[in-house]
Coordinates of C-alpha atoms in Angstrom, one line a residue:
Chain A
M287 CA 184.0 -15.0 -36.6
E288 CA 187.3 -16.3 -38.0
L289 CA 188.2 -14.7 -41.3
D290 CA 191.1 -15.6 -43.5
L291 CA 192.9 -12.3 -43.9
P292 CA 193.6 -10.6 -46.3
V293 CA 190.4 -11.5 -48.2
F294 CA 191.7 -9.9 -51.4
D295 CA 195.2 -9.0 -52.5
K296 CA 194.6 -5.7 -54.3
L297 CA 191.6 -3.5 -53.9
A298 CA 190.8 -0.7 -56.3
I299 CA 188.4 2.1 -55.3
I300 CA 187.0 4.3 -58.1
G301 CA 185.5 7.5 -56.6
C302 CA 186.7 8.4 -53.2
G303 CA 184.2 10.6 -51.3
L304 CA 182.7 9.8 -47.9
I305 CA 182.0 6.2 -48.7
G306 CA 185.0 5.4 -50.8
S307 CA 187.4 6.8 -48.3
S308 CA 185.7 5.0 -45.5
V309 CA 186.1 1.7 -47.5
A310 CA 189.8 2.5 -47.9
R311 CA 190.3 3.3 -44.2
G312 CA 188.2 0.3 -43.1
A313 CA 190.1 -2.0 -45.4
R314 CA 193.4 -0.7 -44.2
A315 CA 192.5 -0.9 -40.5
S316 CA 191.1 -4.4 -40.7
G317 CA 193.8 -5.9 -42.9
A318 CA 191.0 -7.1 -45.3
V319 CA 193.2 -6.4 -48.3
R320 CA 197.0 -6.3 -48.8
T321 CA 197.2 -3.2 -51.1
I322 CA 194.9 -0.4 -52.1
A323 CA 194.8 1.8 -55.3
I324 CA 192.4 4.7 -55.5
H325 CA 191.3 6.8 -58.5
D326 CA 189.1 9.8 -58.3
A327 CA 188.1 12.0 -61.2
S328 CA 188.9 15.2 -59.3
P329 CA 192.6 16.2 -59.3
A330 CA 192.0 18.1 -56.0
A331 CA 190.5 15.0 -54.4
R332 CA 193.4 12.9 -55.6
E333 CA 195.8 15.4 -54.0
T334 CA 193.9 15.2 -50.7
I335 CA 193.7 11.4 -50.9
A336 CA 197.5 11.2 -51.4
R337 CA 198.1 13.7 -48.6
L338 CA 195.9 11.7 -46.2
G339 CA 197.8 8.5 -47.1
L340 CA 194.6 6.6 -47.8
A341 CA 196.2 4.4 -50.5
D342 CA 199.3 2.7 -51.7
Q343 CA 198.6 4.1 -55.1
V344 CA 196.7 7.2 -56.2
T345 CA 196.2 7.0 -59.9
D346 CA 195.3 9.5 -62.6
T347 CA 193.1 7.0 -64.5
A348 CA 190.7 4.4 -63.3
A349 CA 192.4 1.8 -65.5
D350 CA 195.7 2.3 -63.7
A351 CA 194.0 1.6 -60.4
V352 CA 192.0 -1.4 -61.7
Q353 CA 195.1 -3.1 -63.2
D354 CA 195.7 -6.4 -61.3
A355 CA 193.0 -5.6 -58.8
D356 CA 191.2 -8.6 -57.3
L357 CA 188.3 -6.4 -56.0
V358 CA 187.1 -3.3 -57.6
I359 CA 184.6 -1.1 -55.8
F360 CA 182.9 1.8 -57.6
A361 CA 182.1 4.5 -55.2
T362 CA 181.1 7.3 -57.6
P363 CA 177.6 8.9 -57.7
V364 CA 175.4 6.1 -59.2
R365 CA 174.8 7.7 -62.6
A366 CA 178.6 7.9 -63.1
I367 CA 179.2 4.2 -62.5
G368 CA 178.5 3.1 -66.1
E369 CA 181.0 5.5 -67.6
A370 CA 183.6 4.8 -64.9
A371 CA 183.3 1.1 -65.6
R372 CA 183.6 1.5 -69.3
A373 CA 186.8 3.6 -68.8
C374 CA 188.6 0.8 -67.0
A375 CA 186.9 -2.4 -68.2
G376 CA 189.8 -3.2 -70.5
A377 CA 192.1 -3.3 -67.4
M378 CA 190.0 -5.7 -65.4
K379 CA 191.6 -8.9 -64.4
A380 CA 189.8 -12.2 -65.2
G381 CA 188.2 -13.5 -62.0
A382 CA 188.1 -10.1 -60.4
V383 CA 185.2 -9.2 -58.2
I384 CA 183.5 -6.0 -59.4
S385 CA 181.2 -4.3 -56.9
D386 CA 179.9 -0.9 -55.8
V387 CA 178.4 1.0 -52.9
G388 CA 175.5 2.7 -54.6
S389 CA 172.1 3.4 -53.0
V390 CA 170.3 2.1 -56.0
K391 CA 170.9 -1.5 -57.3
A392 CA 168.9 -2.4 -60.4
A393 CA 170.2 0.5 -62.5
V394 CA 173.7 0.1 -61.3
S395 CA 173.7 -3.7 -61.9
E396 CA 172.5 -3.1 -65.4
A397 CA 175.2 -0.5 -66.1
L398 CA 178.0 -2.7 -64.6
L399 CA 177.0 -5.8 -66.5
A400 CA 176.9 -3.8 -69.8
A401 CA 180.3 -2.3 -69.2
C402 CA 182.4 -5.1 -67.7
P403 CA 184.1 -7.9 -69.7
P404 CA 183.1 -11.5 -69.4
G405 CA 185.2 -13.4 -66.9
V406 CA 184.8 -10.9 -64.0
H407 CA 182.3 -11.4 -61.2
V408 CA 179.8 -8.5 -60.9
V409 CA 178.3 -8.5 -57.4
P410 CA 176.6 -5.1 -56.7
G411 CA 176.4 -4.0 -53.1
H412 CA 175.0 -1.3 -50.9
P413 CA 176.2 -0.5 -47.4
I414 CA 173.4 1.1 -45.3
A415 CA 175.6 3.7 -43.7
G416 CA 176.6 7.3 -44.1
T417 CA 176.6 10.8 -42.7
E418 CA 175.6 14.1 -44.3
Q419 CA 179.3 15.0 -44.9
S420 CA 181.0 14.7 -48.2
G421 CA 184.5 14.2 -49.5
P422 CA 187.6 12.1 -48.8
E423 CA 188.3 13.8 -45.5
A424 CA 184.9 12.9 -44.1
G425 CA 185.3 9.1 -44.2
F426 CA 186.3 7.0 -41.3
A427 CA 187.1 3.3 -40.8
E428 CA 184.3 2.5 -38.4
L429 CA 181.5 3.8 -40.6
F430 CA 180.3 0.3 -41.4
H431 CA 180.6 -1.2 -38.0
R432 CA 177.4 -3.1 -37.1
R433 CA 175.7 -1.7 -40.3
W434 CA 174.0 -3.7 -42.9
I435 CA 175.6 -4.3 -46.3
I436 CA 173.1 -5.5 -48.8
L437 CA 174.6 -7.6 -51.7
T438 CA 172.4 -8.1 -54.8
P439 CA 174.2 -10.9 -56.6
Q440 CA 173.2 -12.0 -60.1
D441 CA 171.2 -15.1 -60.6
R442 CA 174.3 -17.3 -61.3
Q443 CA 174.9 -20.6 -59.6
D444 CA 178.4 -21.5 -60.9
D445 CA 181.0 -22.2 -58.2
A446 CA 183.3 -19.4 -59.2
Y447 CA 180.6 -16.8 -58.9
L448 CA 179.3 -18.1 -55.6
E449 CA 182.8 -18.1 -54.2
A450 CA 183.2 -14.5 -55.4
V451 CA 180.0 -13.5 -53.6
Q452 CA 181.3 -15.2 -50.5
R453 CA 184.6 -13.4 -50.6
L454 CA 182.9 -10.1 -51.0
A455 CA 180.8 -10.9 -48.0
D456 CA 183.9 -11.8 -46.1
F457 CA 185.5 -8.5 -47.1
W458 CA 182.5 -6.6 -45.7
S459 CA 182.5 -8.7 -42.5
A460 CA 186.1 -7.7 -42.0
L461 CA 185.0 -4.1 -42.2
G462 CA 182.5 -4.8 -39.4
A463 CA 179.3 -5.0 -41.4
Q464 CA 176.5 -7.5 -41.4
V465 CA 175.9 -9.0 -44.8
E466 CA 172.5 -9.5 -46.3
R467 CA 171.6 -10.8 -49.8
M468 CA 168.6 -9.6 -51.7
D469 CA 167.0 -9.3 -55.1
E470 CA 168.0 -6.0 -56.7
K471 CA 164.5 -4.8 -57.4
H472 CA 163.3 -5.6 -53.9
H473 CA 166.3 -3.7 -52.6
D474 CA 165.3 -0.7 -54.6
L475 CA 161.8 -0.8 -53.1
V476 CA 162.9 -1.3 -49.6
L477 CA 165.4 1.6 -49.9
A478 CA 162.8 3.8 -51.5
V479 CA 160.8 3.4 -48.3
T480 CA 163.5 3.5 -45.7
S481 CA 165.9 6.0 -47.2
H482 CA 164.9 7.7 -50.5
L483 CA 161.5 8.9 -49.6
P484 CA 162.6 10.2 -46.1
H485 CA 165.4 12.2 -47.8
L486 CA 163.0 13.6 -50.4
I487 CA 160.6 14.7 -47.8
A488 CA 163.3 16.3 -45.7
Y489 CA 164.6 18.2 -48.8
N490 CA 161.1 19.3 -49.5
I491 CA 160.2 20.5 -46.1
V492 CA 163.3 22.6 -45.8
G493 CA 162.6 24.1 -49.2
T494 CA 159.0 24.9 -48.3
A495 CA 160.0 26.5 -45.0
A496 CA 162.6 28.6 -46.7
D497 CA 159.8 30.0 -49.1
M498 CA 157.5 31.2 -46.4
E499 CA 157.2 35.0 -46.7
E500 CA 155.7 35.6 -43.3
V501 CA 158.1 33.5 -41.4
T502 CA 161.7 34.6 -41.7
R503 CA 164.6 32.3 -42.4
A504 CA 166.1 33.5 -39.1
E505 CA 163.0 32.5 -37.2
V506 CA 162.9 29.1 -38.8
M507 CA 166.5 28.5 -37.8
K508 CA 166.0 29.9 -34.3
Y509 CA 163.1 27.7 -33.4
S510 CA 164.3 24.7 -35.3
A511 CA 164.7 22.7 -32.1
G512 CA 161.0 21.7 -32.6
G513 CA 161.6 18.8 -35.1
F514 CA 162.8 20.9 -38.0
R515 CA 166.4 20.6 -37.1
D516 CA 166.4 16.8 -37.7
F517 CA 165.1 17.5 -41.2
T518 CA 167.8 20.1 -42.0
R519 CA 170.4 17.5 -41.1
I520 CA 169.1 15.0 -43.5
A521 CA 168.6 17.7 -46.2
A522 CA 172.3 18.6 -46.0
S523 CA 173.3 15.4 -47.7
D524 CA 175.3 15.4 -50.9
P525 CA 173.2 17.0 -53.7
T526 CA 174.9 15.1 -56.5
M527 CA 174.6 11.7 -54.8
W528 CA 170.9 12.3 -54.1
R529 CA 170.0 13.7 -57.5
D530 CA 171.4 10.5 -59.0
I531 CA 169.5 8.3 -56.6
F532 CA 166.1 9.8 -57.4
L533 CA 166.8 9.7 -61.1
T534 CA 167.9 6.1 -61.1
N535 CA 165.3 4.7 -58.6
K536 CA 162.5 6.6 -60.3
D537 CA 159.8 4.0 -60.4
A538 CA 160.1 2.8 -56.8
V539 CA 160.3 6.4 -55.6
L540 CA 157.3 7.6 -57.5
E541 CA 155.3 4.6 -56.3
I542 CA 156.0 5.2 -52.6
L543 CA 155.6 9.0 -53.1
G544 CA 152.2 8.4 -54.5
R545 CA 151.1 6.4 -51.5
F546 CA 152.7 9.0 -49.2
T547 CA 150.8 11.8 -50.8
E548 CA 147.5 9.9 -50.6
D549 CA 148.0 9.2 -47.0
L550 CA 148.9 12.8 -46.3
Q551 CA 145.8 14.1 -48.0
A552 CA 143.8 11.8 -45.8
L553 CA 145.5 13.3 -42.8
S554 CA 144.9 16.8 -44.1
R555 CA 141.2 16.0 -44.4
A556 CA 141.1 14.6 -40.8
I557 CA 142.6 17.8 -39.5
R558 CA 140.3 20.0 -41.6
W559 CA 137.2 18.2 -40.3
G560 CA 138.5 17.9 -36.7
E561 CA 138.5 14.0 -36.7
G562 CA 140.5 13.7 -33.5
D563 CA 140.1 9.9 -33.2
K564 CA 141.6 9.3 -36.6
L565 CA 144.6 11.3 -35.7
H566 CA 145.0 9.7 -32.3
D567 CA 144.8 6.3 -33.9
L568 CA 147.5 7.0 -36.4
F569 CA 149.8 8.5 -33.9
S570 CA 149.4 5.6 -31.5
R571 CA 150.1 3.1 -34.2
T572 CA 153.3 4.8 -35.2
R573 CA 154.5 4.9 -31.6
E574 CA 154.2 1.1 -31.6
I575 CA 156.3 0.9 -34.8
R576 CA 159.0 3.0 -33.1
R577 CA 159.1 0.5 -30.3
G578 CA 159.5 -2.2 -32.9
V579 CA 162.5 -0.4 -34.3
I580 CA 164.1 -0.3 -30.9
E581 CA 163.4 -4.0 -30.3
A582 CA 164.9 -4.9 -33.7
G583 CA 168.1 -3.7 -32.1
Q584 CA 168.6 -1.0 -34.6
E585 CA 168.5 1.7 -32.0
S586 CA 171.4 2.9 -30.0
A587 CA 171.5 5.9 -27.7
E588 CA 172.4 8.0 -30.7
P589 CA 170.3 8.5 -33.8
D590 CA 172.0 7.0 -36.8
F591 CA 172.2 9.9 -39.1
G592 CA 175.2 12.1 -38.2
R593 CA 177.2 9.2 -36.9
K594 CA 180.5 10.4 -35.7
R595 CA 184.0 9.2 -36.1
G596 CA 185.0 6.7 -33.5
A597 CA 181.4 5.7 -32.7
Chain B
M424 CA 172.5 37.3 -15.1
E425 CA 171.5 38.3 -11.6
L426 CA 168.0 37.1 -10.7
D427 CA 166.2 37.8 -7.4
L428 CA 165.3 34.3 -6.2
P429 CA 162.7 33.0 -5.6
V430 CA 160.8 34.7 -8.4
F431 CA 157.5 33.4 -7.2
D432 CA 156.5 32.1 -3.8
K433 CA 154.1 29.3 -4.7
L434 CA 153.9 27.6 -8.1
A435 CA 151.0 25.4 -9.1
I436 CA 151.4 23.0 -12.0
I437 CA 148.2 21.5 -13.5
G438 CA 149.0 18.5 -15.6
C439 CA 152.3 16.8 -14.9
G440 CA 153.7 14.8 -17.9
L441 CA 157.1 15.3 -19.5
I442 CA 156.9 19.1 -19.6
G443 CA 155.0 19.7 -16.3
S444 CA 157.4 17.4 -14.4
S445 CA 160.4 19.1 -16.0
V446 CA 159.1 22.5 -14.9
A447 CA 158.7 21.2 -11.4
R448 CA 162.2 19.7 -11.3
G449 CA 163.7 22.8 -12.9
A450 CA 161.9 25.2 -10.5
R451 CA 163.1 23.1 -7.6
A452 CA 166.7 22.8 -8.8
S453 CA 167.0 26.5 -9.5
G454 CA 165.2 27.9 -6.5
A455 CA 162.9 29.9 -8.8
V456 CA 160.0 29.2 -6.5
R457 CA 159.6 28.6 -2.8
T458 CA 156.9 25.9 -2.9
I459 CA 155.3 23.7 -5.5
A460 CA 151.8 22.2 -5.7
I461 CA 151.0 19.7 -8.5
H462 CA 147.7 18.4 -9.7
D463 CA 147.2 15.8 -12.4
A464 CA 143.9 14.3 -13.5
S465 CA 145.2 10.8 -13.3
P466 CA 145.3 9.1 -9.9
A467 CA 148.2 6.9 -11.0
A468 CA 150.2 9.9 -12.1
R469 CA 149.5 11.6 -8.8
E470 CA 150.9 8.6 -7.0
T471 CA 154.0 8.6 -9.2
I472 CA 154.5 12.3 -8.7
A473 CA 154.2 11.9 -4.9
R474 CA 156.6 9.0 -4.9
L475 CA 159.1 10.9 -7.0
G476 CA 158.9 13.8 -4.5
L477 CA 158.4 16.3 -7.3
A478 CA 156.2 18.7 -5.2
D479 CA 155.4 19.9 -1.7
Q480 CA 151.8 19.2 -2.3
V481 CA 150.1 16.7 -4.7
T482 CA 146.5 17.6 -4.8
D483 CA 143.4 15.7 -5.9
T484 CA 141.8 18.8 -7.4
A485 CA 143.2 21.6 -9.5
A486 CA 141.6 24.1 -7.2
D487 CA 143.5 22.8 -4.2
A488 CA 146.8 23.3 -6.1
V489 CA 145.9 26.7 -7.4
Q490 CA 144.9 28.0 -4.0
D491 CA 147.3 30.9 -3.0
A492 CA 149.5 30.2 -6.0
D493 CA 151.4 33.2 -7.4
L494 CA 152.2 31.4 -10.7
V495 CA 149.9 28.8 -12.2
I496 CA 151.2 26.8 -15.2
F497 CA 148.8 24.6 -17.2
A498 CA 150.7 21.7 -18.7
T499 CA 147.9 19.5 -19.9
P500 CA 147.3 18.7 -23.6
V501 CA 146.2 22.0 -25.2
R502 CA 142.5 21.1 -25.7
A503 CA 142.2 20.3 -22.0
I504 CA 143.4 23.7 -20.8
G505 CA 140.1 25.5 -21.0
E506 CA 138.3 22.9 -18.9
A507 CA 141.2 22.7 -16.4
A508 CA 141.2 26.5 -16.0
R509 CA 137.4 26.6 -15.5
A510 CA 137.8 23.9 -12.8
C511 CA 140.1 26.1 -10.7
A512 CA 139.3 29.6 -11.8
G513 CA 137.5 30.2 -8.5
A514 CA 140.6 29.5 -6.5
M515 CA 142.9 31.8 -8.4
K516 CA 144.5 34.6 -6.3
A517 CA 144.2 38.2 -7.5
G518 CA 147.5 39.2 -9.2
A519 CA 148.5 35.6 -9.9
V520 CA 150.3 35.0 -13.2
I521 CA 148.5 32.3 -15.2
S522 CA 150.5 30.6 -17.9
D523 CA 150.9 27.4 -19.9
V524 CA 153.4 25.5 -21.9
G525 CA 151.3 24.5 -24.9
S526 CA 152.6 24.2 -28.4
V527 CA 149.7 26.3 -29.8
K528 CA 149.1 29.8 -28.5
A529 CA 146.1 31.6 -30.1
A530 CA 143.6 28.9 -29.1
V531 CA 145.0 28.5 -25.6
S532 CA 145.1 32.2 -25.0
E533 CA 141.5 32.4 -26.0
A534 CA 140.6 29.5 -23.7
L535 CA 142.5 30.9 -20.7
L536 CA 141.1 34.4 -21.1
A537 CA 137.6 33.0 -21.2
A538 CA 138.0 30.9 -18.2
C539 CA 140.1 33.0 -15.8
P540 CA 138.7 35.7 -13.5
P541 CA 139.6 39.4 -13.9
G542 CA 142.4 40.4 -11.7
V543 CA 144.9 37.7 -12.7
H544 CA 147.5 38.1 -15.4
V545 CA 147.2 35.7 -18.3
V546 CA 150.6 35.3 -20.0
P547 CA 150.6 32.3 -22.3
G548 CA 154.0 30.6 -23.0
H549 CA 155.6 27.9 -25.0
P550 CA 159.0 26.4 -24.2
I551 CA 160.6 25.0 -27.4
A552 CA 161.8 21.8 -25.8
G553 CA 160.8 18.2 -25.4
T554 CA 161.7 14.6 -26.1
E555 CA 159.5 11.8 -27.5
Q556 CA 159.0 10.4 -24.0
S557 CA 155.8 10.9 -21.9
G558 CA 154.8 11.0 -18.3
P559 CA 156.1 12.4 -15.0
E560 CA 159.0 10.1 -14.8
A561 CA 160.4 11.3 -18.1
G562 CA 161.0 14.9 -17.1
F563 CA 164.3 16.4 -16.1
A564 CA 165.4 19.7 -14.7
E565 CA 167.7 20.6 -17.5
L566 CA 165.2 20.2 -20.3
F567 CA 164.9 23.9 -20.8
H568 CA 168.6 24.8 -20.6
R569 CA 169.6 27.0 -23.5
R570 CA 166.2 26.5 -25.1
W571 CA 163.8 29.2 -26.3
I572 CA 160.6 30.0 -24.3
I573 CA 158.2 32.1 -26.4
L574 CA 155.8 34.2 -24.4
T575 CA 152.8 35.6 -26.2
P576 CA 151.5 38.3 -23.8
Q577 CA 148.3 40.1 -24.3
D578 CA 148.2 43.6 -25.7
R579 CA 148.1 45.2 -22.3
Q580 CA 150.3 48.1 -21.3
D581 CA 149.4 48.6 -17.6
D582 CA 152.3 48.3 -15.2
A583 CA 150.9 45.4 -13.2
Y584 CA 150.6 43.3 -16.4
L585 CA 154.0 44.3 -17.7
E586 CA 155.6 43.4 -14.4
A587 CA 153.8 40.0 -14.4
V588 CA 155.3 39.3 -17.9
Q589 CA 158.7 40.2 -16.6
R590 CA 158.4 38.0 -13.6
L591 CA 157.4 35.1 -15.8
A592 CA 160.3 35.8 -18.0
D593 CA 162.6 35.8 -15.0
F594 CA 161.1 32.5 -13.9
W595 CA 162.0 30.9 -17.2
S596 CA 165.5 32.5 -17.2
A597 CA 166.0 30.8 -13.8
L598 CA 165.2 27.5 -15.5
G599 CA 167.9 28.2 -18.0
A600 CA 165.7 29.2 -21.0
Q601 CA 166.1 32.2 -23.3
V602 CA 163.0 34.3 -23.4
E603 CA 161.4 35.6 -26.6
R604 CA 158.1 37.6 -26.9
M605 CA 155.9 37.2 -29.9
D606 CA 152.4 37.8 -31.2
E607 CA 150.3 34.7 -30.7
K608 CA 149.2 34.2 -34.3
H609 CA 152.7 34.6 -35.5
H610 CA 153.9 32.1 -33.0
D611 CA 151.3 29.6 -34.4
L612 CA 152.6 30.1 -37.9
V613 CA 156.2 29.8 -37.0
L614 CA 155.6 26.6 -35.0
A615 CA 153.5 25.2 -37.8
V616 CA 156.6 25.4 -40.0
T617 CA 159.3 24.4 -37.5
S618 CA 157.5 21.8 -35.5
H619 CA 153.9 20.9 -36.4
L620 CA 154.4 20.1 -40.1
P621 CA 157.6 18.1 -39.4
H622 CA 155.8 16.0 -36.9
L623 CA 152.8 15.4 -39.2
I624 CA 155.2 14.4 -42.0
A625 CA 157.0 12.0 -39.7
Y626 CA 153.8 10.4 -38.6
N627 CA 152.6 10.1 -42.1
I628 CA 155.8 8.5 -43.5
V629 CA 155.9 5.9 -40.7
G630 CA 152.3 5.1 -41.5
T631 CA 152.8 4.8 -45.2
A632 CA 155.8 2.6 -44.8
A633 CA 153.9 0.3 -42.4
D634 CA 151.2 -0.2 -45.1
M635 CA 153.5 -1.4 -47.9
E636 CA 152.6 -4.9 -48.7
E637 CA 155.7 -5.9 -50.6
V638 CA 158.1 -4.6 -47.9
T639 CA 157.7 -6.2 -44.6
R640 CA 157.7 -4.3 -41.3
A641 CA 160.8 -6.2 -40.3
E642 CA 162.6 -5.0 -43.3
V643 CA 161.6 -1.5 -42.7
M644 CA 162.9 -1.7 -39.2
K645 CA 166.1 -3.6 -40.1
Y646 CA 167.2 -1.1 -42.7
S647 CA 165.9 2.0 -41.0
A648 CA 169.4 3.4 -40.5
G649 CA 168.9 5.0 -43.9
G650 CA 167.0 8.1 -42.7
F651 CA 163.8 6.4 -41.6
R652 CA 164.9 6.0 -38.1
D653 CA 164.9 9.7 -37.4
F654 CA 161.3 9.8 -38.5
T655 CA 160.3 7.0 -36.3
R656 CA 161.7 8.8 -33.3
I657 CA 159.7 12.0 -34.1
A658 CA 156.6 9.8 -34.8
A659 CA 156.8 8.3 -31.3
S660 CA 155.8 11.5 -29.7
D661 CA 152.7 11.6 -27.4
P662 CA 149.6 10.9 -29.5
T663 CA 147.2 12.9 -27.3
M664 CA 149.4 16.0 -27.2
W665 CA 149.9 16.0 -31.0
R666 CA 146.3 15.3 -31.8
D667 CA 145.4 18.4 -29.8
I668 CA 148.1 20.5 -31.5
F669 CA 146.8 19.7 -35.0
L670 CA 143.2 20.3 -34.1
T671 CA 143.9 23.6 -32.4
N672 CA 146.4 25.0 -34.9
K673 CA 144.3 23.9 -37.8
D674 CA 144.5 27.0 -40.0
A675 CA 148.3 27.4 -39.9
V676 CA 148.9 23.7 -40.3
L677 CA 146.6 23.4 -43.3
E678 CA 148.2 26.5 -44.9
I679 CA 151.8 25.2 -44.6
L680 CA 150.6 21.6 -45.5
G681 CA 149.1 23.0 -48.7
R682 CA 152.4 24.6 -49.7
F683 CA 154.4 21.5 -48.7
T684 CA 152.2 19.3 -51.0
E685 CA 152.5 21.7 -53.9
D686 CA 156.2 21.7 -53.6
L687 CA 156.3 17.9 -53.3
Q688 CA 154.3 17.5 -56.5
A689 CA 156.7 19.8 -58.3
L690 CA 159.5 17.5 -57.0
S691 CA 157.6 14.4 -58.1
R692 CA 157.3 15.9 -61.6
A693 CA 161.0 16.7 -61.8
I694 CA 161.8 13.1 -60.9
R695 CA 159.3 11.7 -63.4
W696 CA 160.7 13.8 -66.2
G697 CA 164.3 13.3 -65.2
E698 CA 165.0 17.0 -64.5
G699 CA 168.3 16.5 -62.7
D700 CA 169.3 20.2 -62.6
K701 CA 166.1 21.1 -60.7
L702 CA 166.8 18.4 -58.2
H703 CA 170.4 19.4 -57.7
D704 CA 169.5 23.0 -57.3
L705 CA 167.0 22.3 -54.5
F706 CA 169.4 20.0 -52.7
S707 CA 172.2 22.5 -52.9
R708 CA 169.9 25.2 -51.6
T709 CA 168.8 23.2 -48.6
R710 CA 172.4 22.4 -47.7
E711 CA 173.0 26.1 -47.4
I712 CA 170.1 26.4 -45.1
R713 CA 171.5 23.7 -42.9
R714 CA 174.7 25.7 -42.6
G715 CA 172.6 28.6 -41.5
V716 CA 171.1 26.6 -38.8
I717 CA 174.6 25.7 -37.5
E718 CA 175.7 29.3 -37.6
A719 CA 172.6 30.5 -35.8
G720 CA 174.1 28.5 -32.9
Q721 CA 171.2 26.2 -32.7
E722 CA 173.3 23.2 -33.4
S723 CA 175.2 21.2 -30.9
A724 CA 177.0 17.9 -31.4
E725 CA 173.7 16.2 -30.7
P726 CA 170.5 16.6 -32.5
D727 CA 167.9 18.2 -30.3
F728 CA 165.2 15.7 -30.5
G729 CA 165.9 12.9 -28.0
R730 CA 167.7 15.2 -25.7
K731 CA 168.9 13.2 -22.8
R732 CA 169.0 13.9 -19.1
G733 CA 172.0 15.7 -17.9
A734 CA 172.6 17.2 -21.3

């Protein structure tokens, strides 16, 4: 696909952990932007970011990074986005595209629209990509290759806004991602199912196992090849990021969690009463779903979580 | 470690799916036995096994395979073991070691002891290894390399029995596994935590997601990079094998499932009431547990589930 590069002149990244630093590296490697400014609230992180040479400018304030930026991407934990946007709203250029990478969209969209000045184009986004690592050293340029980026544009039909959405889409295409557009509430429900609930379950099961008195922590770890290990990997994800996700996507998460628990109780009942056919039916059905995942082309030789650099 | 090979003269494998065929391949490759006989209840499977050249003898009855065997390994789904053992008990040689590879031990031990004649040595076993594949073509010789094999010997102290246990341990060492001995009830509780509950949860979450009306199956698959994909892989495991596991390890599974559900309700409450600190605490704690898994040396660059041939 032919893209007109660079897509944006100056990119500002606010918050530079795994995702923010991967955006920086990806933008650099692809030539999607001409210049990059990064701000992170942590002085130690700013030092690391500078040392790693991730940006042309590493700024002490968000406003300094955002000055003259054509694209601003907020990559802080989702509950910090509102405050981060308020802190630099005054420096935002007219016509700038304001976006993010948060795993929850309705709450973030609301926070950005409340904080940003008129005259900018707020186009929230969420790249479906990540590893269980954290911090600016963990990022890599290829993180978004062949991954979906979901944009949840506002319901605006004016040419300037539509063009802004397209430019943001082009930016993400340059980073190797596949762009999808979606209603923000629908996004939050889909992600509650495919990501938030799985993480909650993984966190829970690791906690439950750790509390067993008769089974030692060492035994759990030793024999964790039996399925448990995959859960520990998911449950090692960044605690702050995930706390924020559950608190901001509360309604969708509680809805799907309610259904999950009902279904689990039905399974528990089938086990207690020895209803083998019911169990076999469910397990056969889920095997077919797995085959569907492979056919949808979302499966490679490696599981997605724990994607490694250079992959 | 110096082993005296072959450890056994004739090995009989009853039931030849993923695990049984891996035992056959591993025994062949390592020289742990001199000759191998395989029986499987399915004529189609027997044909495949013969075509693949997995055994010196592929027999139409279990009794024919077991005749003169020094080591008999039952590798059928766990609820089929009792009947399989009864079918060939009459052909078992005095002094033969009778074992299995089932994921549940107390129920299997009871079934084997009830079915087998006096004069043989029943030493149940469980290799903590597998993939989500099924069938005799799916097995590979290296499946057990650096994996734990848990033996749950009876409480017998006579020399002949202790020697039988040691020989079985040597057999598994020859296949590359690390041998552990454990009480059978304790095994069932440990495995309920590290394997059975994780699988049940994975099955459940895939089923719950499939039932969402507002989120299409296609969307779930498309965006399944976000954690869900790992669950679909686990939930693609053999339905028959897993039905049997849940039905035969009922007590331990229901116990741990009860705890899991209580903990999940507590999490649900914390989300509903916005208790961010509670969430953050749990997520930080589970991250530490993950680090413990890595330190225990159970982590390689690849997650265990979905282990590939030649790995």
